[in-house]
XYZ file of C-alpha atoms in Angstrom:
572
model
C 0.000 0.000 0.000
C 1.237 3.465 -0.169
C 3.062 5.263 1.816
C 3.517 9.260 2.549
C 5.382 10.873 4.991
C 3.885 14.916 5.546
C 5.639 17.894 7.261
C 3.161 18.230 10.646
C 3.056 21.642 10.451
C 2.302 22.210 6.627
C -0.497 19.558 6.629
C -2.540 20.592 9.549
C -2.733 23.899 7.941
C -3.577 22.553 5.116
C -6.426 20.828 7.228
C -7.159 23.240 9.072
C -7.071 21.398 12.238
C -4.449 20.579 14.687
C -4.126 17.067 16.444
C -2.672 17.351 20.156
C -3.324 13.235 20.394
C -2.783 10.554 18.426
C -5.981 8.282 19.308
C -8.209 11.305 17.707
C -5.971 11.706 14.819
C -5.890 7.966 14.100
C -9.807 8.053 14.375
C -10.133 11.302 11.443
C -7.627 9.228 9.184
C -10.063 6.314 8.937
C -12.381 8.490 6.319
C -9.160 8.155 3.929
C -9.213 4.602 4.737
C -5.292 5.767 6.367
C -3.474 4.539 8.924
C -0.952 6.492 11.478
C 2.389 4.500 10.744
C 4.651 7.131 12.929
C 4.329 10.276 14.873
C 7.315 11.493 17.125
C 5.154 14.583 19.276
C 8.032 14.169 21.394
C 10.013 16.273 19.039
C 10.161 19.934 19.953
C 10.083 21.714 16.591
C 6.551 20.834 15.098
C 7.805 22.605 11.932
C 10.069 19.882 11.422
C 8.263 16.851 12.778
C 7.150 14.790 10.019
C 4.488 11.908 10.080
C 4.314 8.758 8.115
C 0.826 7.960 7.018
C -0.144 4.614 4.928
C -3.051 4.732 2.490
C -4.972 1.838 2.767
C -6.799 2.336 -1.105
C -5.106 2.003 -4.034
C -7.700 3.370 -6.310
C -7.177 7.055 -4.387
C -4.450 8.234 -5.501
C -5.385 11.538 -4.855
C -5.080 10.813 -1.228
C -1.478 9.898 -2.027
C 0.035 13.870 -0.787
C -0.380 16.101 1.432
C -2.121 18.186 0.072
C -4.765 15.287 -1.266
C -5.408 13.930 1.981
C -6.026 17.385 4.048
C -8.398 17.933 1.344
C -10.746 14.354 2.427
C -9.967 15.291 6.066
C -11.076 19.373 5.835
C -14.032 18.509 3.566
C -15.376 15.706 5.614
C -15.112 18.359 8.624
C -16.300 21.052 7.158
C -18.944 19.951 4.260
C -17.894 22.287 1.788
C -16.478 21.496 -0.961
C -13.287 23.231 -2.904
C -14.181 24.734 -6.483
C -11.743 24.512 -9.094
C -12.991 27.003 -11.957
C -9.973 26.578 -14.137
C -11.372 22.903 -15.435
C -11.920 22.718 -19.208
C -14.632 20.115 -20.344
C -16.327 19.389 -22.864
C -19.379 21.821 -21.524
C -17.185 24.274 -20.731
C -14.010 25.937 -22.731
C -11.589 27.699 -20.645
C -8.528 30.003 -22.261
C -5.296 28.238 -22.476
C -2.170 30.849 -22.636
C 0.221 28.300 -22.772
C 0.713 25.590 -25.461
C 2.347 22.386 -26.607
C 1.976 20.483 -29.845
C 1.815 17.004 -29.668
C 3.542 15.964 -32.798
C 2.453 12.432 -34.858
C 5.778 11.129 -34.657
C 5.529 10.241 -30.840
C 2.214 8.662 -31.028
C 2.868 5.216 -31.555
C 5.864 5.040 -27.946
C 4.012 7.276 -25.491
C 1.363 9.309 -27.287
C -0.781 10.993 -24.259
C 0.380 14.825 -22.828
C -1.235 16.560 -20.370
C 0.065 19.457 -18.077
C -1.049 23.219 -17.001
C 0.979 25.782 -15.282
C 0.947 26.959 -11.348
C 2.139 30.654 -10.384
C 2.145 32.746 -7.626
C 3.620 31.367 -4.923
C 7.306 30.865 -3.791
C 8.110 27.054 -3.207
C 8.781 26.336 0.517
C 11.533 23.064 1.307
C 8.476 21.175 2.646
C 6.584 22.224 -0.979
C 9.067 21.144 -2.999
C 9.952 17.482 -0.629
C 5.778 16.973 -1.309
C 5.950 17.425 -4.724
C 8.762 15.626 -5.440
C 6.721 12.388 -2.958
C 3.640 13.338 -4.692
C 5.193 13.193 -8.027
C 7.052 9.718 -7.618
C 4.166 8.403 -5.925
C 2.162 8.622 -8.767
C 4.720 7.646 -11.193
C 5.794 4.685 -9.618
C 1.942 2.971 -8.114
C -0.618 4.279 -10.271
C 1.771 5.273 -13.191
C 3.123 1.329 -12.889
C 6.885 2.243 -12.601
C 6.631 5.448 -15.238
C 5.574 2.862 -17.801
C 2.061 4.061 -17.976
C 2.404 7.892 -16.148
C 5.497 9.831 -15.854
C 5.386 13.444 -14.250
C 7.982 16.660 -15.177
C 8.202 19.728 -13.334
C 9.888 22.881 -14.792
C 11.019 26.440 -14.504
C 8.532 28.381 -16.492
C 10.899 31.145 -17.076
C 13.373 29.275 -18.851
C 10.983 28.316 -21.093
C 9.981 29.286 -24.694
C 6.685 28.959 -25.801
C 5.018 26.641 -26.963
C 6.709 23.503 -26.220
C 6.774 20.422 -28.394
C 6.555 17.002 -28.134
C 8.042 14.986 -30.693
C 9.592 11.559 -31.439
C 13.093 11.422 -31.985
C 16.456 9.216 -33.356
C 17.664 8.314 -29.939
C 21.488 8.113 -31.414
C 20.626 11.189 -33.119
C 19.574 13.676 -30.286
C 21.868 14.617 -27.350
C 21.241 16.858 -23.680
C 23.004 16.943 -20.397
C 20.157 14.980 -18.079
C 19.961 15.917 -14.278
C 22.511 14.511 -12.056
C 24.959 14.581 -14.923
C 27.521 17.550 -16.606
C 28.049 16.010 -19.992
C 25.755 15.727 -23.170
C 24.685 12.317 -23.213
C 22.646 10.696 -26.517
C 19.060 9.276 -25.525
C 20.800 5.638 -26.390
C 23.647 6.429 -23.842
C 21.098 7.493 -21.020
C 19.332 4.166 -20.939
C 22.592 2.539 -20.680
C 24.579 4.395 -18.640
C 22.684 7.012 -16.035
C 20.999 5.403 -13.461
C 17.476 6.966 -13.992
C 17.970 5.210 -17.966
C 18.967 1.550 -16.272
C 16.107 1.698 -14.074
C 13.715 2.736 -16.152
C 15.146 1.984 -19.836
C 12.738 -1.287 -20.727
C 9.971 1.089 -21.053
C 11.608 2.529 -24.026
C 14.809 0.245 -25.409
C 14.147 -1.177 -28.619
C 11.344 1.379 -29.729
C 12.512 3.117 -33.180
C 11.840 6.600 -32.096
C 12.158 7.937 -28.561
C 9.740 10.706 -26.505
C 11.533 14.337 -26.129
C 9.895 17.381 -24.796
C 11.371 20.751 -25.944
C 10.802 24.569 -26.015
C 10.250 26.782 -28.962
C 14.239 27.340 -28.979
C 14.719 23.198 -29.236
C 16.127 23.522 -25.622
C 15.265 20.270 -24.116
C 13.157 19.950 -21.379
C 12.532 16.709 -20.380
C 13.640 12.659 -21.828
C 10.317 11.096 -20.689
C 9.431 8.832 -18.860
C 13.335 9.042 -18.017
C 15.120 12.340 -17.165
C 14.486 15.721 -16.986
C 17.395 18.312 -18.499
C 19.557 19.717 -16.212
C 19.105 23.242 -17.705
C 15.030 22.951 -17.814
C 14.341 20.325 -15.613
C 15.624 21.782 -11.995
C 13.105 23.074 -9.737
C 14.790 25.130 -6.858
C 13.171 26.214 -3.602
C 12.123 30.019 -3.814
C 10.986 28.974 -7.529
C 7.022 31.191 -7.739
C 5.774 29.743 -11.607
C 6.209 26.014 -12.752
C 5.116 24.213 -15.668
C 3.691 20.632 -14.749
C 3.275 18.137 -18.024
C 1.863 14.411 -17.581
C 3.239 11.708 -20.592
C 1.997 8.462 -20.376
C 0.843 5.537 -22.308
C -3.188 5.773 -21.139
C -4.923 8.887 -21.184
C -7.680 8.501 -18.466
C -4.532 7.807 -16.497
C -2.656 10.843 -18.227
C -5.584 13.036 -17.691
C -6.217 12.215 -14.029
C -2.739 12.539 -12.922
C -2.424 16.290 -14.003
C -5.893 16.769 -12.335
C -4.484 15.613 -9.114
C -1.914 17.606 -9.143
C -3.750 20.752 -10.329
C -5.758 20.451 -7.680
C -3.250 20.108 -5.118
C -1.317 23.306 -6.287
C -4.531 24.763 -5.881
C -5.493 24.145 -2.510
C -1.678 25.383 -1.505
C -2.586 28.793 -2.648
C -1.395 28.743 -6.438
C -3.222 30.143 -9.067
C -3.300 27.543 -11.889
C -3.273 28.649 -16.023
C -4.113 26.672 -18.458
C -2.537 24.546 -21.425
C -3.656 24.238 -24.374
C -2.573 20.971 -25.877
C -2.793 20.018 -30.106
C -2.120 16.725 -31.274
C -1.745 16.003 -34.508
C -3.277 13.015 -34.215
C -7.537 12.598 -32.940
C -7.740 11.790 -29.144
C -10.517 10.545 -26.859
C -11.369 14.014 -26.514
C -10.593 15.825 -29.695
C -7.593 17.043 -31.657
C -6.934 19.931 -29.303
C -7.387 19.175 -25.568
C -7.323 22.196 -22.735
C -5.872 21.000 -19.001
C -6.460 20.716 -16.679
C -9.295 18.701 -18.284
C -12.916 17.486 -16.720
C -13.693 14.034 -18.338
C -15.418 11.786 -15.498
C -19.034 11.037 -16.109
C -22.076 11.387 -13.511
C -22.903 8.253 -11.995
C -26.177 7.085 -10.427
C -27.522 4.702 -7.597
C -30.482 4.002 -6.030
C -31.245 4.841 -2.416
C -33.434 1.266 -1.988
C -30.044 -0.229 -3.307
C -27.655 1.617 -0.801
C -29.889 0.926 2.389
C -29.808 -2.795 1.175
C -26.440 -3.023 0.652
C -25.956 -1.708 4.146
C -28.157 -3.301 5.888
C -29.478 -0.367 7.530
C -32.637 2.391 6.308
C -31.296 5.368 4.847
C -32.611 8.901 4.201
C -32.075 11.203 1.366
C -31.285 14.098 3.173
C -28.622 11.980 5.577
C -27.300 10.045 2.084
C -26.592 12.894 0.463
C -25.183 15.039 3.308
C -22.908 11.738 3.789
C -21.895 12.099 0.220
C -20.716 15.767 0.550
C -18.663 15.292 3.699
C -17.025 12.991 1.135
C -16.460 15.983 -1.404
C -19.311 14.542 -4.134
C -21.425 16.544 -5.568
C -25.169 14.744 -5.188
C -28.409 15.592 -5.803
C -31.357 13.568 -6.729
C -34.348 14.435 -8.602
C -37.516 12.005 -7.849
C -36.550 10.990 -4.102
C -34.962 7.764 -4.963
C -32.301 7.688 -7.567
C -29.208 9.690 -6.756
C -26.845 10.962 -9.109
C -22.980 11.774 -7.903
C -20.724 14.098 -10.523
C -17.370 12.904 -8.957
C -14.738 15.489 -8.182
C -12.189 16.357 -10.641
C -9.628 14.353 -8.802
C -11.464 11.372 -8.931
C -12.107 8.681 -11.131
C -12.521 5.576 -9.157
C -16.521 5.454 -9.845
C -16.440 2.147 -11.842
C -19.488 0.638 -10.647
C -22.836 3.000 -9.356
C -22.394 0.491 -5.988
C -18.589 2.447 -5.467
C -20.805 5.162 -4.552
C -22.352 3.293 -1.146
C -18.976 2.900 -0.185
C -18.727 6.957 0.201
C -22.035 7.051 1.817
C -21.177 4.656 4.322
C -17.724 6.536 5.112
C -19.796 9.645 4.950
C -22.425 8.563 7.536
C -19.903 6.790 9.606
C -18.903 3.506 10.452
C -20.288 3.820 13.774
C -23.440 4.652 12.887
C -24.112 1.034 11.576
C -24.988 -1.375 14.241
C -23.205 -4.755 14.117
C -24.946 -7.676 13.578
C -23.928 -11.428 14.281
C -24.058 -13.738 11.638
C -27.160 -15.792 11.376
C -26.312 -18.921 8.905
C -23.073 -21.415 9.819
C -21.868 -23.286 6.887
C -18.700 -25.768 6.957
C -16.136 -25.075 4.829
C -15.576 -28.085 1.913
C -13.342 -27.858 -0.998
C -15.329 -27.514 -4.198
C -15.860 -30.568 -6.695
C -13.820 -28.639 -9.114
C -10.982 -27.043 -6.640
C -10.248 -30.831 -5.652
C -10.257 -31.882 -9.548
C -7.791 -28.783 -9.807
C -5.526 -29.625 -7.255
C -5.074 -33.107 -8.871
C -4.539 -31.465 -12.260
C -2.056 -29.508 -10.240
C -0.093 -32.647 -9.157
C 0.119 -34.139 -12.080
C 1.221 -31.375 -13.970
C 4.077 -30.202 -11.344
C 5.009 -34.727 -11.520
C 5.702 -34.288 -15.194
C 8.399 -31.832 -14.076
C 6.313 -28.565 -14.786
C 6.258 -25.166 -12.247
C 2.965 -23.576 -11.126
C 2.707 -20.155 -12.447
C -0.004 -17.421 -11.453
C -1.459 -14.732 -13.779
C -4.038 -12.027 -13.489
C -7.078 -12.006 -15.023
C -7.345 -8.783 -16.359
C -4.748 -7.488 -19.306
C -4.309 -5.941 -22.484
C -6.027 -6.029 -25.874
C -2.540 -6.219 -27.426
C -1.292 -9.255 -24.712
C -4.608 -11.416 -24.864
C -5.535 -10.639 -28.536
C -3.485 -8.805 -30.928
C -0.211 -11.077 -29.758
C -2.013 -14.399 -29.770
C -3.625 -13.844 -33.420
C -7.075 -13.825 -31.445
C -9.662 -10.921 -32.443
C -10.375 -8.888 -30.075
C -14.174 -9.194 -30.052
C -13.847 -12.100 -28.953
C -12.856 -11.126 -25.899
C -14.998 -9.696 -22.309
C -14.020 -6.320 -22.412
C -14.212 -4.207 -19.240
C -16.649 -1.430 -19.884
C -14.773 1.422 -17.796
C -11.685 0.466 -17.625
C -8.801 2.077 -15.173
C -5.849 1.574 -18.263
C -5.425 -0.132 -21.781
C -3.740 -2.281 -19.624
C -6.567 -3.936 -17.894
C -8.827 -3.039 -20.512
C -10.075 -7.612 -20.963
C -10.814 -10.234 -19.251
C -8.502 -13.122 -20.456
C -9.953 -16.058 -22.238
C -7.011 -18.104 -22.284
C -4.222 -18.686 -19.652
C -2.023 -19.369 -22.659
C -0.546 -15.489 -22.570
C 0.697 -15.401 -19.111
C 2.392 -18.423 -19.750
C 3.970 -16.491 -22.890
C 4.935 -13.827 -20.945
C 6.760 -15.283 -18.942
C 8.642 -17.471 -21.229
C 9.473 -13.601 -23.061
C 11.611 -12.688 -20.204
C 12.783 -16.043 -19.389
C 15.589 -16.311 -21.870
C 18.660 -16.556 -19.831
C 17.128 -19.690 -17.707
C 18.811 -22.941 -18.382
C 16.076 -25.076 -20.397
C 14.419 -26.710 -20.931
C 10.883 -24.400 -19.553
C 7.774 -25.984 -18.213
C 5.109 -23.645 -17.384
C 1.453 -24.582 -16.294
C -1.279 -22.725 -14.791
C -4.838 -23.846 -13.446
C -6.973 -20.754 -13.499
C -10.649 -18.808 -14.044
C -11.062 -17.316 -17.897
C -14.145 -15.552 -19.202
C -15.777 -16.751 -22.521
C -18.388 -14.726 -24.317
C -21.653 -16.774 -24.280
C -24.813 -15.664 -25.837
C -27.011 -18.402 -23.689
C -25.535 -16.964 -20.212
C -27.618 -14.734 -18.661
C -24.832 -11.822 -18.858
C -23.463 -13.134 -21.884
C -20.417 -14.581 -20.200
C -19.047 -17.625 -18.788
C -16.584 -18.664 -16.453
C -14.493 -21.322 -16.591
C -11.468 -23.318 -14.948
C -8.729 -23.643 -17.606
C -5.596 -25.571 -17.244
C -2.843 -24.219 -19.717
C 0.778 -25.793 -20.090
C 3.494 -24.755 -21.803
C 7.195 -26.682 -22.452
C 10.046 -24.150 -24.733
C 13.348 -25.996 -25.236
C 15.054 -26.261 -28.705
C 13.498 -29.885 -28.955
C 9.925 -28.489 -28.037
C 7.492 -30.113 -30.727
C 3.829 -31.572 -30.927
C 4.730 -35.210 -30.068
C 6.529 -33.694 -26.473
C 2.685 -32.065 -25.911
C 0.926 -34.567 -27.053
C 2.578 -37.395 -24.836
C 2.487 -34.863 -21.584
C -1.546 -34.576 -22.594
C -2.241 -38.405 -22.472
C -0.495 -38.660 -19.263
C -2.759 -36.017 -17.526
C -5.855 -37.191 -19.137
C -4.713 -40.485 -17.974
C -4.169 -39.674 -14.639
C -7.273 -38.216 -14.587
C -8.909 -40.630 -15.854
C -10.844 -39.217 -19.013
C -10.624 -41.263 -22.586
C -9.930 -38.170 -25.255
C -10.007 -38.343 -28.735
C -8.414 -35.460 -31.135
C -9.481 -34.410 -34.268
C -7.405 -31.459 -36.699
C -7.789 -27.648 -35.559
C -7.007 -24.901 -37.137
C -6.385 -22.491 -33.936
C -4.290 -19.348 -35.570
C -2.160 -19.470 -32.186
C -0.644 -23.060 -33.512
C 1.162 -24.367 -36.074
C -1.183 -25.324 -39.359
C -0.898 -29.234 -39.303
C 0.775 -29.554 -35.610
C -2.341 -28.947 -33.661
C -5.573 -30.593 -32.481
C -8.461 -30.112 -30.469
C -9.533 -32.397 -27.552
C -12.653 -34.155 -27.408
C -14.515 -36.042 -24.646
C -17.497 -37.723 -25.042
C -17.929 -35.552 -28.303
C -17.591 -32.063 -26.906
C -14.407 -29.897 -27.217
C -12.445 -29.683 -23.968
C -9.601 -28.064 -25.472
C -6.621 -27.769 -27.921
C -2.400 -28.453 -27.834
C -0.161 -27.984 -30.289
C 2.915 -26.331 -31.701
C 3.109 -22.312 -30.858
C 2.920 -20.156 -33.948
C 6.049 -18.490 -35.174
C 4.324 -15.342 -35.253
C 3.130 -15.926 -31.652
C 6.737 -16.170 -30.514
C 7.444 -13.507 -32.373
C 5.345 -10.995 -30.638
C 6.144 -11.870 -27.635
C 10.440 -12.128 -27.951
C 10.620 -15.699 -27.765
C 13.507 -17.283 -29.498
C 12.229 -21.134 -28.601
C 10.338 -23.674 -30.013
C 7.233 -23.619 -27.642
C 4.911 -26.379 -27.507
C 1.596 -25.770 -25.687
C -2.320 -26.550 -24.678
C -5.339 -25.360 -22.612
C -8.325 -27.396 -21.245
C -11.006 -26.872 -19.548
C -11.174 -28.750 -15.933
C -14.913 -27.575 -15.371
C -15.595 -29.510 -18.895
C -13.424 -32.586 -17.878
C -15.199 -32.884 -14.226
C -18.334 -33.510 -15.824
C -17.533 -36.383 -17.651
């Protein structure tokens, strides 16, 4: 979970409230779902204390500064919401006097820019320690290591307008990065400065590279890796900053620069806008002004809150919960409610996220507990114990257990496996691009794997027993779930007849008679595959992965592979 650590003094006046114990103060953290990790009051100096708070909710990463988390704690005291006027949205245009053009040469490695400008204010130590926190916090757990967000923060007046982002020769273009005094090519950064071995995967191998620059071709930024040293140094006593957002996912792009916006805000800044052209259409148009309003209103039912619950509810108390919470709700016939989440937000991905709020907004005390009324014994499932034997056969023909998520990428699950992409569950609000499906084959976490498992000795055996989603017009949602087992063996001997022998011995163990017949499954080989059959229905297919397969994913080994499904199997 994340972690902060706040100056004492510059967050309780950004709260607006000072804590004298720590039993109260852990009890006002709970409505941020934080903890208290450490506290030293016995420090003399509260303008130097500092206090170590973990975030227990890792789809608020608003909360994740301290400027984000006075905000939850002064608006659930106070009930009145902050206004941030400078939003653009698609209702609303807002003038931009700053600008950076997004040029088409950059949108195919990191094609998503947002940013806006904050003035008027000189930056304190304590400022510029948050930002830097809030910054890498971001980056690194909702950003997913820079790969998906990175963050810059610049001297505004070093900087000639409009600024451009562009795709670039990275043996071709050279700048002095931060923490260095010699020009360095983009190719030399990723192999030599720290910042470019830590991060460089995100980028190595990509024809053109990401660069930010001024109107002068002064370089501001290498993202997601370096800033310049000449652009790229914030300095305490700095008063008018330039904040961009580059990333790979624009909801996450979008949100990130919100966050921040907002935060700069509530310090005292006053925030200008940026205009930003692509040359290239975008989710919201060819020319986008941040910071940018793009959540949508969401709705719930008050019958459907008080059952979820347990407890009555009233309007009046449901939505007064719901502002101490910083939503704006209102409801128009007594018994649907609709919430227009906060700028900063965007963690509405179901209407029933919004009883969460309105039971942190009335107060967990307020509910009274109930003792459970039904006793079950715990049994393993039919089909866990069928797993578990799958599971033991599999790791006794010298294979290792392997465990995947379930959500993923159009271009992992379908674009890499030569699957089409309608075929697949797709999640209908999804947080990234990233986690955009729900997989219907366990086949490409076993192929990811194997892409970054090159320098193990071989030969690799890979298995995994787990849940995948199939699209199912008979199902009442139009989806199924079902319990796959999918193997995989890579070694330069890895063939058909390997798969095929390691297939009779499971289905042998397991006691099922198959039978095979040809397939024609664009993941495998034309004429080294088959599907499975028992008892006439199709339980599955093995074969020899397709070049192109291995291909998309780096893998430099003959694979041989299969999937079946257990649920399929058990009922035989």
């Amino acid at each position: 979970m994340p972690k902060i650590e706040v100056n004492e003094k510059f967050f309780f006046d950004l709260t607006g409230k000072t804590w004298t114990d720590r039993e109260s103060f852990e009890h006002d953290l709970t409505v941020a779902k934080a903890e208290l990790d450490e506290w030293d009051t016995s420090l003399p100096d509260a303008g130097g204390r500092t206090i170590k708070i973990e975030l227990n909710d890792t789809n608020r990463p608003d909360l994740w500064s301290t400027a984000g988390l006075a905000r939850q704690l002064r608006v659930y005291r106070t009930r009145s919401i902050p206004s941030y006027p400078f939003f653009a949205s698609r209702k609303k245009a807002v003038k931009a006097p700053y600008r950076v053009v997004v040029e088409k040469s950059v949108q195919e490695v990191r094609p998503w820019l947002a940013g806006f400008v904050a003035k008027g204010k000189a930056i304190s130590d304590a400022l510029l320690r948050d930002m830097i926190q809030t910054q890498e916090k971001l980056a690194w757990n909702f950003g997913r290591k820079r790969k998906g967000v990175s963050i810059g923060i610049y001297r505004i007046a070093l900087i000639e307008w409009p600024v451009h982002y562009r795709g670039v020769d990275p043996d071709r273009v050279s700048f002095v990065p931060l923490q260095e005094t010699r020009k360095m090519t983009l190719n030399q950064i990723l192999e030599q400065h720290p910042k470019g071995i830590e991060y460089g995967s995100i980028l190595k191998g990509k024809p053109v590279h990401p660069l930010l620059t001024d109107a002068a071709g002064r370089v501001l930024s290498y993202p997601p890796i370096i800033n310049s040293a000449d652009l790229g140094a914030v300095q305490v006593g700095d008063s008018e900053i330039f904040i961009e957002v580059t990333g790979s996912d624009y909801p996450s792009v979008a949100l990130s620069s919100a966050i921040m916006a907002c935060d700069f805000a509530d310090m005292g800044f006053e925030i200008d806008n940026v205009q930003v052209d692509y040359e290239y259409d975008t989710p919201f148009g060819a020319s986008v002004t941040c910071p940018y309003y793009f959540q949508e209103e969401v709705s719930v039912s008050l019958a459907d809150a008080s059952r979820l619950l347990g407890s009555p509810l009233e309007l009046a108390d449901t939505l007064e919960a719901l502002t101490r919470m910083g939503l704006c709700a209102y409801s128009t016939d007594g018994g649907l409610i609709h919430v227009a989440p906060p700028e900063y937000r965007n963690d509405f991905l179901h209407p029933f996220d919004i009883v969460e709020d309105i039971m942190i907004g009335v107060g967990m005390e307020k509910f009274v507990p109930q003792r459970p009324t039904d006793f079950t014994i715990g049994r393993i499932t039919p089909i866990e114990r069928f797993s578990r034997k799958a599971k033991s056969i599999m790791v006794g023909l010298g294979y290792q257990e392997m465990i995947y998520n379930y959500l993923g990428s159009g271009r992992d699950y379908a674009e890499k496996m030569q699957v089409p992409t309608e075929s697949l569950v797709k999640i209908a609000n999804p947080m990234t691009e990233n986690y955009e499906y729900v997989r219907n084959s366990p086949l490409p976490g076993l192929m990811q794997t194997e892409s970054v498992s090159a320098k193990a000795s071989y030969p690799h055996r890979t298995f995994e027993v787990g849940k995948v989603a199939l699209k199912d017009p008979e199902a009442n949602y139009g989806v199924v779930t079902r319990q796959y087992i999918g193997f995989l063996a890579s070694h330069a001997q890895a063939d058909y007849n390997e798969i095929a022998s390691h297939v009779a011995t499971l289905m042998y163990l397991l006691g099922r008679e198959y039978s095979v017949r040809e397939s024609s499954d664009l993941r495998f080989v034309p004429g080294r595959q088959v599907e499975v059959y028992v008892k006439g229905a199709r339980v599955g297919v093995f074969g020899e992965v397709h070049p192109s397969v291995l291909e998309a994913f780096g893998v430099v080994m003959p694979c041989s592979a299969g999937e079946l499904d257990l649920d399929m199997l058990l009922e035989d």
